[in-house]
Coordinates of C-alpha atoms and ligand atoms in Angstrom, one line a residue:
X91 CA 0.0 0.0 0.0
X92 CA 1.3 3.7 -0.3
X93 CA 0.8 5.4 3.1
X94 CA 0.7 8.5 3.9
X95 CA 1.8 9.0 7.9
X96 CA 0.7 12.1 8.8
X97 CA 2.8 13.3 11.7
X98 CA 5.7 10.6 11.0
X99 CA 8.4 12.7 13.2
X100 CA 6.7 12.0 16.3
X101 CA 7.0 9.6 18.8
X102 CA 4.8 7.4 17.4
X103 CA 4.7 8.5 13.7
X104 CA 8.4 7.7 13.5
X105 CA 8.4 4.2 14.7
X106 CA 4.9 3.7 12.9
X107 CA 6.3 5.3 9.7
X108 CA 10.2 2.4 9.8
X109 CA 7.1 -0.5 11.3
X110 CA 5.1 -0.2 7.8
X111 CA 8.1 0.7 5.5
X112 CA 9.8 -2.6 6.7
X113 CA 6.6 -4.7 6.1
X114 CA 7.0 -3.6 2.5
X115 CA 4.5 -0.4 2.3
X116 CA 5.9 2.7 0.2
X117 CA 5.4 5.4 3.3
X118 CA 5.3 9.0 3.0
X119 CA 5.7 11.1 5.8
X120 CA 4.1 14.6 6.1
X121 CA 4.9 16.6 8.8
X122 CA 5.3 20.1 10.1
X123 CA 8.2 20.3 12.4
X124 CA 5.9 21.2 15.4
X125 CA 7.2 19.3 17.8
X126 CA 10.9 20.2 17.1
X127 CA 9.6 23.8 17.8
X128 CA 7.5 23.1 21.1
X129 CA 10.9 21.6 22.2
X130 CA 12.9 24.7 21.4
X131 CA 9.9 26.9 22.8
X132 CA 10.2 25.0 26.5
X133 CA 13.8 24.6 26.0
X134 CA 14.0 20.9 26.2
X135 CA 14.9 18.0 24.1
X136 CA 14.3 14.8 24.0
X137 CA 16.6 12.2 26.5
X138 CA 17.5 10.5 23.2
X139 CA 19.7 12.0 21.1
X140 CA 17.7 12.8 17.8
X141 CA 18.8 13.3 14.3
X142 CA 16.5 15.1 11.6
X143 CA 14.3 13.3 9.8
X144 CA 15.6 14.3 6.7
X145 CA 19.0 12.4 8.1
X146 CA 16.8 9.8 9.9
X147 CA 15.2 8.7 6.4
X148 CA 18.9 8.6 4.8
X149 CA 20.0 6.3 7.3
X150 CA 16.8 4.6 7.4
X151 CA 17.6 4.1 3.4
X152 CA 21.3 3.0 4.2
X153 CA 20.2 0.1 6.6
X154 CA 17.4 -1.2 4.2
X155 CA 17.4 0.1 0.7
X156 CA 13.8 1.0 1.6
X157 CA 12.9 4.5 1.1
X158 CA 10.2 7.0 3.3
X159 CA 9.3 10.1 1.5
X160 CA 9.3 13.4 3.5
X161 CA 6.9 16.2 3.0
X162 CA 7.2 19.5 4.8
X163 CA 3.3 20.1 5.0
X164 CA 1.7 21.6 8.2
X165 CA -2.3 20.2 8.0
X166 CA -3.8 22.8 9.7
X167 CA -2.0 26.0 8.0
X168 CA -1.8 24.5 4.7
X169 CA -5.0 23.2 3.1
X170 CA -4.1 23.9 -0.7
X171 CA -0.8 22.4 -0.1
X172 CA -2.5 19.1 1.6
X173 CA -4.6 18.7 -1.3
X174 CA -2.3 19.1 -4.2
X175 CA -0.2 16.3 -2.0
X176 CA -2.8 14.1 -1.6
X177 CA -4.2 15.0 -5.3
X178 CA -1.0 13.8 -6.9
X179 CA -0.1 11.1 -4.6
X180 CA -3.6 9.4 -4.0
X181 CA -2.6 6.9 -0.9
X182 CA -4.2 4.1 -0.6
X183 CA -4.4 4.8 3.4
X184 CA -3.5 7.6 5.6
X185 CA -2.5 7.2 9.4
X186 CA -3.3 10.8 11.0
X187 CA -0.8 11.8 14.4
X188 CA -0.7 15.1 13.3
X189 CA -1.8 16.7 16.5
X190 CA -0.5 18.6 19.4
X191 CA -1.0 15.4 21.8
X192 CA -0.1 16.7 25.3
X193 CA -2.4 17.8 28.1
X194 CA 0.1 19.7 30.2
X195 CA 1.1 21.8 27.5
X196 CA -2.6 22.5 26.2
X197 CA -3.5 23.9 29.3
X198 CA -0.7 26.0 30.0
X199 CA -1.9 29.6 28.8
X200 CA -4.9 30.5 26.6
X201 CA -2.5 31.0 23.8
X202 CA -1.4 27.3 24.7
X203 CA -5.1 26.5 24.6
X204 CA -5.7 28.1 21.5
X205 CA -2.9 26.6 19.6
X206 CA -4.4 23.3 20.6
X207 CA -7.6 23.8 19.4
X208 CA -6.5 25.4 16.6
X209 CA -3.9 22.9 15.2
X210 CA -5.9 20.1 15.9
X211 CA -9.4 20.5 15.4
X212 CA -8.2 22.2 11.8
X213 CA -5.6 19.0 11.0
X214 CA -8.6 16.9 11.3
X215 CA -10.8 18.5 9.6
X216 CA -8.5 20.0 6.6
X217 CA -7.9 15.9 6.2
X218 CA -11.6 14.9 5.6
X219 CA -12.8 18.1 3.3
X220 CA -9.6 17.4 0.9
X221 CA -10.8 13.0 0.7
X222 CA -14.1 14.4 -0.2
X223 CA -13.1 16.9 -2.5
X224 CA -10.7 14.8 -4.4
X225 CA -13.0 11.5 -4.1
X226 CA -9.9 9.5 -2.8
X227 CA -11.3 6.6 -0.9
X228 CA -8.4 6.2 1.5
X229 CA -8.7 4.1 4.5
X230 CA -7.9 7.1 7.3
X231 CA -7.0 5.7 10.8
X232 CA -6.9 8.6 13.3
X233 CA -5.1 8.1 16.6
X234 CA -7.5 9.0 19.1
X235 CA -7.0 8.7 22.8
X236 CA -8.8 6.7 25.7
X237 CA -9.2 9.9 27.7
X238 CA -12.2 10.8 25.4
X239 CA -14.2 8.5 27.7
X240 CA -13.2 10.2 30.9
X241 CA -12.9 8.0 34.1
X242 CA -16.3 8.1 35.2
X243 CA -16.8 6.4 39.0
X244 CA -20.0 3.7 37.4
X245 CA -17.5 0.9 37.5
X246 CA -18.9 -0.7 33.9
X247 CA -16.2 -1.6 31.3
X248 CA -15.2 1.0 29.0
X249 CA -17.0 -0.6 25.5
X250 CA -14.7 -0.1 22.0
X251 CA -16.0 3.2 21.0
X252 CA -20.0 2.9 21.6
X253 CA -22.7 2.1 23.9
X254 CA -25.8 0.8 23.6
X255 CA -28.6 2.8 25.7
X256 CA -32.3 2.0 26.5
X257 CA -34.1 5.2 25.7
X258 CA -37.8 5.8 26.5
X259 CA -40.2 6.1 23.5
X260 CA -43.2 8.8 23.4
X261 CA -45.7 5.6 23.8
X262 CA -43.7 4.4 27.4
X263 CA -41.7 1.4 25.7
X264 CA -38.2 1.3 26.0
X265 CA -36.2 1.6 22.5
X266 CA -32.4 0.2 22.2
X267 CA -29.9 3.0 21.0
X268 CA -26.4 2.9 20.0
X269 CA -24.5 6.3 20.7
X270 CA -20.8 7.2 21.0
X271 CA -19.7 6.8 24.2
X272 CA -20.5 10.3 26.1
X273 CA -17.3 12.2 25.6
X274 CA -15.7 13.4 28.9
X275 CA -12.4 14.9 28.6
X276 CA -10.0 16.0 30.9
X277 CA -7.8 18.5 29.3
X278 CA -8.2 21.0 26.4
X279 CA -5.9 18.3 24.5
X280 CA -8.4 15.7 25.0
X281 CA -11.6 17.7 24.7
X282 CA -9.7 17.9 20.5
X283 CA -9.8 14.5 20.2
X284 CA -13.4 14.6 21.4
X285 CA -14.4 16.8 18.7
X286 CA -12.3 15.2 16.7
X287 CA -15.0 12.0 17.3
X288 CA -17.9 14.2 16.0
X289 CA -15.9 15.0 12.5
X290 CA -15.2 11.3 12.1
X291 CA -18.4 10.2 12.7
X292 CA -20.6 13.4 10.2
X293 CA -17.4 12.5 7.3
X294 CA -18.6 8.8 7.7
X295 CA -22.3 9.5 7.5
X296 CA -22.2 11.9 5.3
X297 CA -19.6 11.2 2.7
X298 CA -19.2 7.2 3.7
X299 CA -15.5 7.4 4.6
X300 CA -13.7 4.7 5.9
X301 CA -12.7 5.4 9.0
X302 CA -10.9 4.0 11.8
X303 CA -10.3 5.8 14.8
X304 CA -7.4 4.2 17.7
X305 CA -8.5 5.3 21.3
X306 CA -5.0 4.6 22.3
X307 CA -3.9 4.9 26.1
X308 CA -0.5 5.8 27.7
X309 CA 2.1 5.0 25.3
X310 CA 5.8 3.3 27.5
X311 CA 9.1 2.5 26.4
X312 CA 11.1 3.8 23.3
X313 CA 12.3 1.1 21.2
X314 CA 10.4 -1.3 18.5
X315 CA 12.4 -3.3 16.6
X316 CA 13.3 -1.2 13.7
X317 CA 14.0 1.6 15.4
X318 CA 16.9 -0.4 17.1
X319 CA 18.8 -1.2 14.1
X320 CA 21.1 1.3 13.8
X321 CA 21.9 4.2 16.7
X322 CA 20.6 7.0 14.4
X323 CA 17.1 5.8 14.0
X324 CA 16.2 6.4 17.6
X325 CA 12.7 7.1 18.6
X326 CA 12.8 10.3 21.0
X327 CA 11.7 10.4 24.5
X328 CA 10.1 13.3 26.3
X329 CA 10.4 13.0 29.9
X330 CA 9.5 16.9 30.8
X331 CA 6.8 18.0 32.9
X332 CA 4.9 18.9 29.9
X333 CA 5.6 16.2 27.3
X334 CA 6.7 13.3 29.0
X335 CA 3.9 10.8 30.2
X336 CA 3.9 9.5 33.7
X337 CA 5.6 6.3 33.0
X338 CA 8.4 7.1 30.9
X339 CA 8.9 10.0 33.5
X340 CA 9.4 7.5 36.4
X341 CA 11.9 5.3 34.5
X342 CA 14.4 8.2 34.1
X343 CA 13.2 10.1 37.3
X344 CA 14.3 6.7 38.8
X345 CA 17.3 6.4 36.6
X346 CA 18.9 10.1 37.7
X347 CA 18.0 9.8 41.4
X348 CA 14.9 12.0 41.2
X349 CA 11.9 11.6 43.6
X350 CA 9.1 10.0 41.5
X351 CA 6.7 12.9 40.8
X352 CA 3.6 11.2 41.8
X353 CA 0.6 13.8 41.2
X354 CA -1.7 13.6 44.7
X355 CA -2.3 10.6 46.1
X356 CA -1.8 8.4 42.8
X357 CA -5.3 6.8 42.8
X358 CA -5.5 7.7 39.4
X359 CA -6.1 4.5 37.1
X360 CA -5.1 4.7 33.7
X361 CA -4.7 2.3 30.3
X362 CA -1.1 1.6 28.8
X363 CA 0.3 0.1 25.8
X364 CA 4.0 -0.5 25.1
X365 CA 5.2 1.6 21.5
X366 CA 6.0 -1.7 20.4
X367 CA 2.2 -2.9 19.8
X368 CA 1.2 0.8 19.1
X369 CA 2.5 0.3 16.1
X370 CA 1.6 -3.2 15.6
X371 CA -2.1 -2.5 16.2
X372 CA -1.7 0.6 13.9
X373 CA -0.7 -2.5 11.0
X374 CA -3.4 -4.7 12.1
X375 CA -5.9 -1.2 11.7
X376 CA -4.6 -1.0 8.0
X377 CA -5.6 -4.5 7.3
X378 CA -9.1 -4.2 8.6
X379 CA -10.1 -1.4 7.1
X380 CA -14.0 -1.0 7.5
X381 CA -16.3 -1.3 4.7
X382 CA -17.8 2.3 2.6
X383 CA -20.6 3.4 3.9
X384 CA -20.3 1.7 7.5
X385 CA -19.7 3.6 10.9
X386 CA -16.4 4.8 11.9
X387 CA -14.6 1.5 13.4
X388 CA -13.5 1.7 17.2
X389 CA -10.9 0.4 18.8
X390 CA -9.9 0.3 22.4
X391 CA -5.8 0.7 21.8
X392 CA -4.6 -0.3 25.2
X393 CA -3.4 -3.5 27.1
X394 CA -3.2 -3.2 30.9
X395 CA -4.4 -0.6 33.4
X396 CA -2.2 1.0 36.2
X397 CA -2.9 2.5 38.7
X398 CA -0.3 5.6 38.9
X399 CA 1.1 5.2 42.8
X400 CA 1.3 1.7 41.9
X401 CA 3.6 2.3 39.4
X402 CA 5.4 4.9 41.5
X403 CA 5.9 1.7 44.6
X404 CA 7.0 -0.8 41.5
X405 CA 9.7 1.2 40.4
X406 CA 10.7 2.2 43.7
X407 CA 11.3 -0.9 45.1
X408 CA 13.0 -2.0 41.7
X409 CA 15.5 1.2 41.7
X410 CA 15.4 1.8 45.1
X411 CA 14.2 6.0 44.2
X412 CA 12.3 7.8 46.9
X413 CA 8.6 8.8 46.5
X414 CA 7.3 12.8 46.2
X415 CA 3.4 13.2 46.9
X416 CA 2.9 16.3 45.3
X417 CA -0.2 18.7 45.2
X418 CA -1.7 17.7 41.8
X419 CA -1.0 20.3 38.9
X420 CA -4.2 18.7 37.6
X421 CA -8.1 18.9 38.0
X422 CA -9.1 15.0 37.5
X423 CA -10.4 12.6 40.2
X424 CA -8.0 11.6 42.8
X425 CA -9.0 8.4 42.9
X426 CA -10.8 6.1 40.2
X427 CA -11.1 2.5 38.7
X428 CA -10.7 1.2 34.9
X429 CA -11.9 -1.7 33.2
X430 CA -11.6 -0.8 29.8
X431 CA -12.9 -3.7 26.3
X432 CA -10.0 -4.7 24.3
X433 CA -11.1 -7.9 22.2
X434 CA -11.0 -6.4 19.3
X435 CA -6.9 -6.3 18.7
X436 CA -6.4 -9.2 20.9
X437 CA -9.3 -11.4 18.3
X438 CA -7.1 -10.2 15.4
X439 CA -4.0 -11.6 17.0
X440 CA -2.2 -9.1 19.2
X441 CA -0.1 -10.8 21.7
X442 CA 1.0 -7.3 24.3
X443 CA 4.2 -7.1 25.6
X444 CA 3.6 -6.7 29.4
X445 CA 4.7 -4.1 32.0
X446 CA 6.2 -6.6 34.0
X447 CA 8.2 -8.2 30.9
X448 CA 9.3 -5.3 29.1
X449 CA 10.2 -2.6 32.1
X450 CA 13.6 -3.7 33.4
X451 CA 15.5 -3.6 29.8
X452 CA 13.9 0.0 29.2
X453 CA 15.8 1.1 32.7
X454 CA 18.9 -0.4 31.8
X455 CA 18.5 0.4 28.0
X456 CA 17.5 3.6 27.7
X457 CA 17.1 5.8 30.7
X458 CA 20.3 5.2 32.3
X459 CA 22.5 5.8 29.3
X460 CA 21.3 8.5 28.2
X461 CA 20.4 10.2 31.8
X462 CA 23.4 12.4 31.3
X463 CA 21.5 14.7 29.0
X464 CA 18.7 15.0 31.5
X465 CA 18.0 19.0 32.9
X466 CA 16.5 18.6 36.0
X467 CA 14.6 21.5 36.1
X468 CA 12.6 20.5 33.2
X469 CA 11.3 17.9 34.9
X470 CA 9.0 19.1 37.1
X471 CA 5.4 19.4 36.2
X472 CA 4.4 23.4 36.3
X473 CA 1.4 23.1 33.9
X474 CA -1.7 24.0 36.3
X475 CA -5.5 23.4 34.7
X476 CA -6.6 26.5 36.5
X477 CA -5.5 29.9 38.5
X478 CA -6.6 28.5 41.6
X479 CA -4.5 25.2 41.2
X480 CA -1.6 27.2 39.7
X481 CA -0.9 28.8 42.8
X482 CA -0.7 25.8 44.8
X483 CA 2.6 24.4 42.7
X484 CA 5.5 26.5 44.1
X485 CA 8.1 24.1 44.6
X486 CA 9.7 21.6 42.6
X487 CA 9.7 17.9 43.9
X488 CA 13.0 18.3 45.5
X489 CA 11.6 21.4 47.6
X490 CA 13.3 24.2 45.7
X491 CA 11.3 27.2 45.0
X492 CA 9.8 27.8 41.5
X493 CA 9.9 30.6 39.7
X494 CA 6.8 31.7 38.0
X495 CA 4.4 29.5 37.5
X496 CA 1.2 29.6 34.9
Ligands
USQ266 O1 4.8 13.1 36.7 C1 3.6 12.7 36.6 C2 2.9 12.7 35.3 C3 1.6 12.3 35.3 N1 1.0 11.9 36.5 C4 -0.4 11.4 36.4 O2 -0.5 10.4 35.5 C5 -1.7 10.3 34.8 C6 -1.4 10.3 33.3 O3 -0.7 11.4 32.9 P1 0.2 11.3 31.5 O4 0.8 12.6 31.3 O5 1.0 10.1 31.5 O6 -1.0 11.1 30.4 P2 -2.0 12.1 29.7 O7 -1.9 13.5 30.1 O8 -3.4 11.5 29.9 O9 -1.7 12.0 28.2 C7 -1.0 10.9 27.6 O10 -1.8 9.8 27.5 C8 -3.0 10.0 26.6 C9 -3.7 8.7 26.7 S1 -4.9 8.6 28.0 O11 -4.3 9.0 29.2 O12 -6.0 9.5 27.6 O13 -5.3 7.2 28.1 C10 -2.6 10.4 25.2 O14 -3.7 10.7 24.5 C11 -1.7 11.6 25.3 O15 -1.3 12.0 24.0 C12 -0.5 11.4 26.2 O16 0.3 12.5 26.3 C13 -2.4 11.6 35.2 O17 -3.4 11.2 36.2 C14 -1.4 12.5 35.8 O18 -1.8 13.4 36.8 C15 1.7 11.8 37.7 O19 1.1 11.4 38.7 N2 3.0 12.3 37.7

């Protein structure tokens, strides 16, 4: 298939982007830089040490004879530019990560806000006007995130995507009623991908696209197998208090002798998947593509569920690092349960790699070696989700004052 990987210089794009060239697909990457930027706007970079992706793609070429196209093409700025892309190169499926994906960063300012909504919402949408305008029945599989469903306190299992609800009918019978699952996000990130839901589901109705959207959870670890083969392919890793997610963080919060930033008390419960099968369920997507005409296809991208202070204890007793309770930078329930539906990737044959398999090597591997280029100021979290929350963070996990906080 030609693919088009929308977003390939990300942390998942990249290793998505080597996963499908190496199975033989001709891949095209477009991108806009952004998150090259963002990293020069906080004045971070990523713990691994990242080439361009002009040079990443050379050596990518080097190692394999394999070629991945790269595009300079920002979604949301540059419709015409999309579609003359697109027009011309008329993939057979597009993989969409084009999106500002944190939730720290999203809610740091109303320009931060804005820029989210913006860039995303726009992405999105730029994608399905241009497949309609240029009739181009590509198969678009949209990474989505489990924190559309919110963390509700009902204790049901999370279902792939919808839920069927008993409504009552004007003559007193009860009717049956499938509906998307009621969106409740979190953060100004995740409210995106909510609304990103509602432009999935009109372009399917309306225009019978083929759409399938991943409602992925916490993405850990660095490495898949391609992106191991030569020292320049490297997947990045953010471990900042804006970019990097709570796992990762603990590994090399562990791995520099940092206390583990747990936010409150840690009851919160939340889905993970290892980058290895994010991008092997991204494969199995593109060979089950849904049928024209049928609803946008669902699935639950996630294989075990965590509860944060958990996590926090694990690694602790496996590293021996010391535990900081902070006040909690963030307006979510302290406490909650997960059950969350996977069948769907395990039916087609996903076999997950497990926390307790796959954490050890990624200390060792990864965190350790490269720990050297960790700034520890960047690493706490200063993001708050409102004024009244903000003023509550004013010192960093190690008890040193913070400068401004917003
Ligand atoms: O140092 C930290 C960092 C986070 N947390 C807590 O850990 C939980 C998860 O935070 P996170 O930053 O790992 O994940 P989140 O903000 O939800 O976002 C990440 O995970 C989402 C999947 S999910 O969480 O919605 O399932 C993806 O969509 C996003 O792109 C990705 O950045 C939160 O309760 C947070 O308060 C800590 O206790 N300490």
């Amino acid at each position: 298939m030609k693919i088009a990987v929308m977003g390939g210089d990300g942390f998942i794009g990249w290793p998505t982007s080597l996963h499908l060239s190496d199975a033989g697909h001709d891949v095209h990457i477009l991108d806009n830089l952004s998150r090259r930027w963002i990293d020069t706007e906080l004045g971070v970079q990523s713990l691994t040490p990242m080439d361009s992706i002009q040079e990443r793609t050379r050596i990518w070429h080097a190692e394999t004879g394999r070629r991945i196209h790269f595009n300079l093409i920002d979604l949301a700025k540059d419709y015409e530019l999309l579609k003359k892309w697109l027009a011309e190169n008329r993939p057979d499926a597009i993989v969409h990560f084009a999106e500002q994906r944190a939730a720290p960063y999203s809610m740091k300012s109303d320009r931060h806000k804005n820029y989210t909504v913006n860039n995303n919402v726009s992405a999105t949408h730029n994608l399905l006007n241009a497949l309609v305008e240029l009739q181009l029945d590509a198969h678009l599989i949209h990474l989505g995130t489990m924190g559309v469903y919110g963390y509700s306190t009902v204790g049901a299992a999370i279902p792939e995507g919808y839920l069927t609800v008993g409504v009552e009918t004007a003559d007193g019978d009860t009717a049956q009623q499938e509906i998307l699952y009621p969106s409740n996000p979190g953060s100004i990130y995740h409210m995106t991908k909510c609304l990103d839901q509602l432009l999935l589901q009109f372009y399917a109705k309306n225009d019978a696209l083929r759409i399938t959207d991943l409602h992925q959870g916490i993405v850990w670890g660095t490495h898949t197998e391609q992106t191991c083969r030569h020292p320049q392919l490297i997947n990045r890793f953010d471990y900042d208090g804006d970019y990097g997610t709570v796992l990762n963080r603990f590994l090399i919060q562990a791995a520099i002798g940092y206390p583990l930033t747990v936010h409150g008390t840690g009851g919160q419960t939340r889905a993970f998947i290892h980058i290895q099968d994010s991008v092997r369920c991204i494969e199995l997507a593109l060979k089950n593509p849904p049928a024209r005409g049928s609803r946008v296809e669902i699935f639950n991208q996630m294989t075990e569920t965590h509860r944060v202070r958990d996590l926090a204890e694990m690694i602790s007793r496996m590293s021996g690092a010391k535990i900081a309770w902070l006040p909690n930078p963030r307006k979510e329930a302290p406490e909650n349960d997960l059950i969350v539906r996977n069948e769907k990737f395990r039916d087609l044959g996903l076999d997950p790699i497990t926390l307790e398999a796959g954490l050890l090597s990624e200390i060792v591997d990864v965190a350790r070696k490269f720990a050297y280029r960790v700034d520890r100021s960047r690493v706490p979290a200063v993001s708050a989700w409102t004024k009244d929350i903000a003023a509550t963070i004013d010192r960093d996990p190690e008890g040193k004052r913070l400068k401004s906080v917003s």
